[in-house]
Amino acid sequence: MTQLPQPPEKRWPSEGPQIPNPHAPATARAPFSKAAIAGFVISCVGLIVFAAAGLLGAVISVVSLRRIRERGLRGRGLAIAGLIIGVLDFVFYLTAQFLVHP
């Protein structure tokens, strides 16, 4: 009698591309920091209005950066952008005040 060849050894997981399980539970993402959104928006409004609103936006952005770090929230990039825009807006505001009223 002839002997049948052994089946190949199964390896798990296969080395091919992995397809995610559509029935797996979705991983929960951290919520977005509302203070980061507010700081960014106020800083951008300060650019349009050209007033001291940039300082308020920068302060709110710093507070949101602290909350993001402590609570693990999302929105760090938005808070940093709000901080930079707010500081630049306030510097431009002060420069214009000293140029107009020496």
Backbone as a ProteinNet text record, in pm:
[ID]
protein_1_A
[PRIMARY]
MTQLPQPPEKRWPSEGPQIPNPHAPATARAPFSKAAIAGFVISCVGLIVFAAAGLLGAVISVVSLRRIRERGLRGRGLAIAGLIIGVLDFVFYLTAQFLVHP
[TERTIARY]
80.6	0	85.9	30.4	105.1	55.2	148.3	115.7	83.4	-20.4	-58	37.9	67.3	156.7	87.4	169.4	118.1	68.4	-41.6	-87	12.6	21.8	117.3	79.7	181.1	159.4	89.6	-16.6	-89.5	-21.6	-6.1	52.5	-54.6	-63.6	-162.1	-94.7	-111.9	-186.7	-108.2	-180.1	-113.7	-28.2	65.5	156.6	98.4	-22.2	-87.1	-147.6	-214.5	-274.7	-385.8	-393.2	-493.5	-615.9	-731	-856.6	-918	-951.7	-1010.5	-1146.6	-1177	-1304.2	-1414.7	-1512.6	-1618	-1711.3	-1708.1	-1796	-1727.1	-1601.6	-1529.7	-1583.3	-1586.1	-1636.4	-1542.1	-1600.6	-1521.1	-1448.8	-1325.8	-1251.3	-1299.2	-1315.9	-1364.2	-1250.5	-1277.4	-1177.9	-1201.6	-1094.5	-1105.4	-1185.8	-1264.2	-1340.9	-1250.2	-1300.4	-1225.3	-1239.5	-1133.3	-1134.9	-1212	-1320.4	-1399.5	-1323.8	-1237.7	-1157.7	-1056.9	-1005	-912.1	-984	-1106.4	-1184.9	-1213.8	-1254.6	-1287	-1164.3	-1049.1	-927.2	-887.7	-899.6	-865	-960.3	-1089.4	-1188.6	-1172.3	-1152.8	-1136.6	-1008.9	-903	-779	-799	-871.1	-897.6	-989	-1087.1	-1173.6	-1091	-993.6	-905.7	-827.3	-793.8	-725.6	-816.6	-942.5	-1037.4	-1073.5	-1100.2	-1141.9	-1022.8	-905	-780.6	-791.8	-818.3	-828.4	-751.5	-770.3	-699.2	-762.1	-849.8	-912.5	-809.7	-698.7	-593.9	-536.9	-526.1	-476.2	-570.8	-699.8	-799.7	-792.9	-779.3	-767.9	-642.2	-531.5	-407	-419.1	-483.2	-500.8	-589.3	-697.3	-786.7	-712.9	-628.2	-551.7	-452.4	-390.1	-297.1	-372.8	-489.7	-571.9	-612.9	-648.2	-688.4	-570.9	-449.9	-332.6	-312.4	-331.6	-316.4	-423.7	-547	-655.6	-634.3	-584.2	-559.5	-456.1	-351.2	-246.3	-297.2	-374.7	-421.6	-529.9	-621	-737.4	-726.8	-621.5	-604.1	-701.4	-735.7	-829.4	-757	-834.6	-779	-783.4	-708.9	-714.3	-588.6	-478.2	-353.4	-304.9	-312.1	-267.5	-351.2	-480.7	-569	-539	-509.3	-475.3	-342.9	-246.1	-117.2	-135.9	-217	-244.2	-314.8	-409.9	-479.1	-385	-290.3	-191.6	-101.9	-52.1	38.3	-35.6	-154.5	-231.1	-268.1	-307.5	-345.3	-229.7	-112.3	4.6	44.8	47.2	82.4	-19.1	-145.4	-248.9	-228.5	-199.6	-181.2	-55.4	50.5	172.5	145.6	74.5	39.3	-49.1	-140.3	-228.7	-146.7	-55	27.8	117.1	173.1	258.2	178.4	58.4	-25	-64.2	-88.1	-122.4	-8.1	114.3	229.5	264.4	231	258.1	154.7	29.8	-74.5	-67.2	-40.8	-32.1	106.8	205.7	343.6	360.7
-117.1	0	124.7	225.7	350.6	439.4	513.6	600.3	741.1	803.6	938.9	1039.4	1149.1	1248.9	1321.1	1364.4	1437	1575	1622.2	1757.6	1860.6	1973.8	2074.3	2124.7	2165.6	2214.4	2350.8	2366.2	2491.9	2590	2711.1	2815.9	2922	2962.4	3064.8	3176.7	3298.9	3352.4	3337.1	3337.8	3320.7	3442.8	3425.4	3533.3	3628.1	3601.2	3687	3809.8	3890.9	4011.7	3974.7	4047.6	4022.7	4109.3	4048.4	4119.9	4142.1	4267.7	4290.7	4224.2	4183.6	4118.4	4223.7	4215.9	4317.9	4307.7	4195.5	4175.5	4208	4249.9	4285	4417.3	4433.2	4559.8	4674.6	4789.3	4907.1	4958.3	5001.2	5055.9	5198.4	5232.1	5365.2	5465.7	5576.2	5682.9	5782.5	5847.4	5949.1	6066.9	6132.1	6247.7	6365.8	6454.6	6572	6680.2	6753.8	6860.8	6981.4	7016.2	7131.9	7261.7	7263.1	7382.4	7406.9	7300.9	7316.8	7378.7	7335.2	7392.3	7539.2	7569.4	7707.8	7798	7751.2	7831.5	7860.3	7760.2	7778.8	7877.1	7861.4	7948.1	8092	8112.3	8248.1	8311.3	8234.3	8287.4	8328.3	8248.8	8283.2	8404.6	8415	8533	8656.8	8641.1	8752.8	8803.1	8714.4	8758.2	8843.9	8808.3	8881	9015	9013.1	9132.4	9222.3	9164.4	9234.6	9307.8	9231.6	9286.1	9195.1	9216.7	9139.5	9001.8	8959.3	8827.9	8715.6	8744.4	8643.9	8599.8	8692.6	8657.6	8561.1	8586.6	8496.8	8358.8	8354.3	8225.9	8150.4	8223.2	8158.5	8101	8174	8125.4	8001.5	8004.1	7887.3	7768.2	7792.2	7683.9	7622.1	7704.7	7651.7	7566.6	7613.6	7535.5	7403.3	7406.9	7283	7187.4	7238.3	7150	7076.1	7144.8	7080.7	6974.2	7006.1	6907.4	6787	6812.1	6702.3	6606.6	6661.2	6576.6	6499.8	6566.3	6501.6	6396.9	6426.6	6339.7	6249	6263.6	6178.6	6208.5	6334	6373	6392.5	6408.3	6440.3	6590.3	6639.6	6780.4	6857.2	6785.8	6852.8	6945.3	6901.8	6984	7108.9	7097.4	7212.4	7312.2	7261.5	7350.5	7422.7	7351.6	7414.8	7520.7	7490.8	7589.7	7711.3	7691	7802.3	7886.5	7821	7893.6	7980.3	7923.5	7998	8114.1	8087.7	8193.3	8302.6	8263.3	8361.1	8450	8390.4	8469.2	8564	8514.4	8601	8713.9	8682.6	8785.3	8891.9	8851.5	8948.2	9032.1	8971	9046.5	9148.9	9110.3	9205.2	9317.4	9282.6	9382.5	9484.7	9435.3	9527.1	9612.8	9553.3	9628.7	9739	9709.1	9809.7	9920	9884.7	9985.3	10082.1	10031.8	10119	10200.3	10146.8	10223.8	10333.8	10308.2	10407.2	10513.8	10472	10562.8	10556.3	10626.6	10616.7	10681.2
0	0	0	-65.6	-66.6	47.7	98.2	211.3	159.9	215.9	177	240	167.7	226.4	342.9	435.8	552.9	508.8	565.5	531.5	586	519.9	566.9	706.6	779.1	914.6	907.1	986.5	985.7	1080.6	1031.9	1113.7	1137.3	1258.6	1292.2	1363.6	1335.4	1223	1095.1	986.9	858.7	828.6	741.4	708.5	604.9	557.9	460.3	528.2	450.4	509.3	605.9	714.5	817	791.2	796.5	777.2	915.2	948.9	1081.2	1093.8	1211.8	1239.3	1242.1	1151.6	1151.7	1271.2	1341.9	1455.8	1587.7	1581.7	1703.7	1757.2	1889	1944.7	1909	1880.8	1845	1969.4	1948.4	2061.6	2085.6	2210.1	2245.3	2235.1	2167.8	2156	2268.9	2308.4	2412.3	2358.5	2443.9	2396.7	2363.7	2282.1	2238.9	2344.5	2367.5	2466.3	2411.7	2480.7	2438.6	2463.1	2563.2	2590.1	2477.9	2417.3	2305.1	2185.7	2161.6	2052.3	2080.4	2203.7	2239.1	2228.8	2276.8	2268.3	2124.8	2038.7	1898	1830.2	1855.3	1791.8	1839.4	1968.7	2021.5	1967.2	1954.3	1897.7	1752.1	1676.3	1535.4	1524.3	1612.6	1613.3	1648.3	1736.7	1771.4	1651.7	1558.4	1436.7	1350	1345.1	1261.6	1325.8	1455.6	1526.9	1556.1	1564.7	1594.1	1727.3	1830.8	1964.7	2060.1	2187.8	2288.2	2310.4	2221.4	2234.5	2219.8	2153.7	2138	2271.3	2365.9	2498.9	2568.3	2557.4	2615.8	2551.2	2419.9	2350.2	2389.7	2409.9	2451.3	2592.3	2681.7	2819.6	2821.9	2747.1	2741.4	2680.2	2582.2	2520.3	2618.3	2702	2803.3	2903.8	2945.9	3039.1	2975.5	2847.4	2780.2	2764	2741.5	2733.9	2865.4	2975.8	3106.7	3126.7	3089.1	3103.5	3012.4	2892.3	2798.3	2855.8	2914.2	2970.9	3092	3179	3301.7	3276	3185.2	3164.3	3043.2	2963.8	2846.6	2734.7	2717.1	2612.7	2480	2373.7	2242.7	2220.6	2120.3	2084.9	2118.5	2140.5	2177.3	2066.3	1942.3	1829.9	1814	1836.4	1826.9	1938.6	2058	2168.8	2143.4	2087.4	2055.9	1948.1	1846.8	1741.9	1799.6	1888.9	1953.3	2036.9	2103.7	2183.9	2095.8	1988.4	1899	1832.6	1781.2	1714.9	1814.3	1935.8	2036.7	2079	2098.2	2137.6	2024.6	1901.5	1788.3	1771.3	1789	1778.9	1885.6	2007.3	2115	2093.5	2042.6	2012.9	1902.7	1798.9	1692.7	1747.8	1837.6	1897.7	1978	2060.8	2140	2051.3	1947	1854.7	1786.9	1744.2	1679.4	1777.5	1903.1	2002.4	2025.8	2029.4	2051.3	1926.5	1809.5	1686.8	1667.3	1705.7	1688.2	1798.1	1921	2036	2097.7	2040.8	2094.4	2228.7
[MASK]
++++++++++++++++++++++++++++++++++++++++++++++++++++++++++++++++++++++++++++++++++++++++++++++++++++++

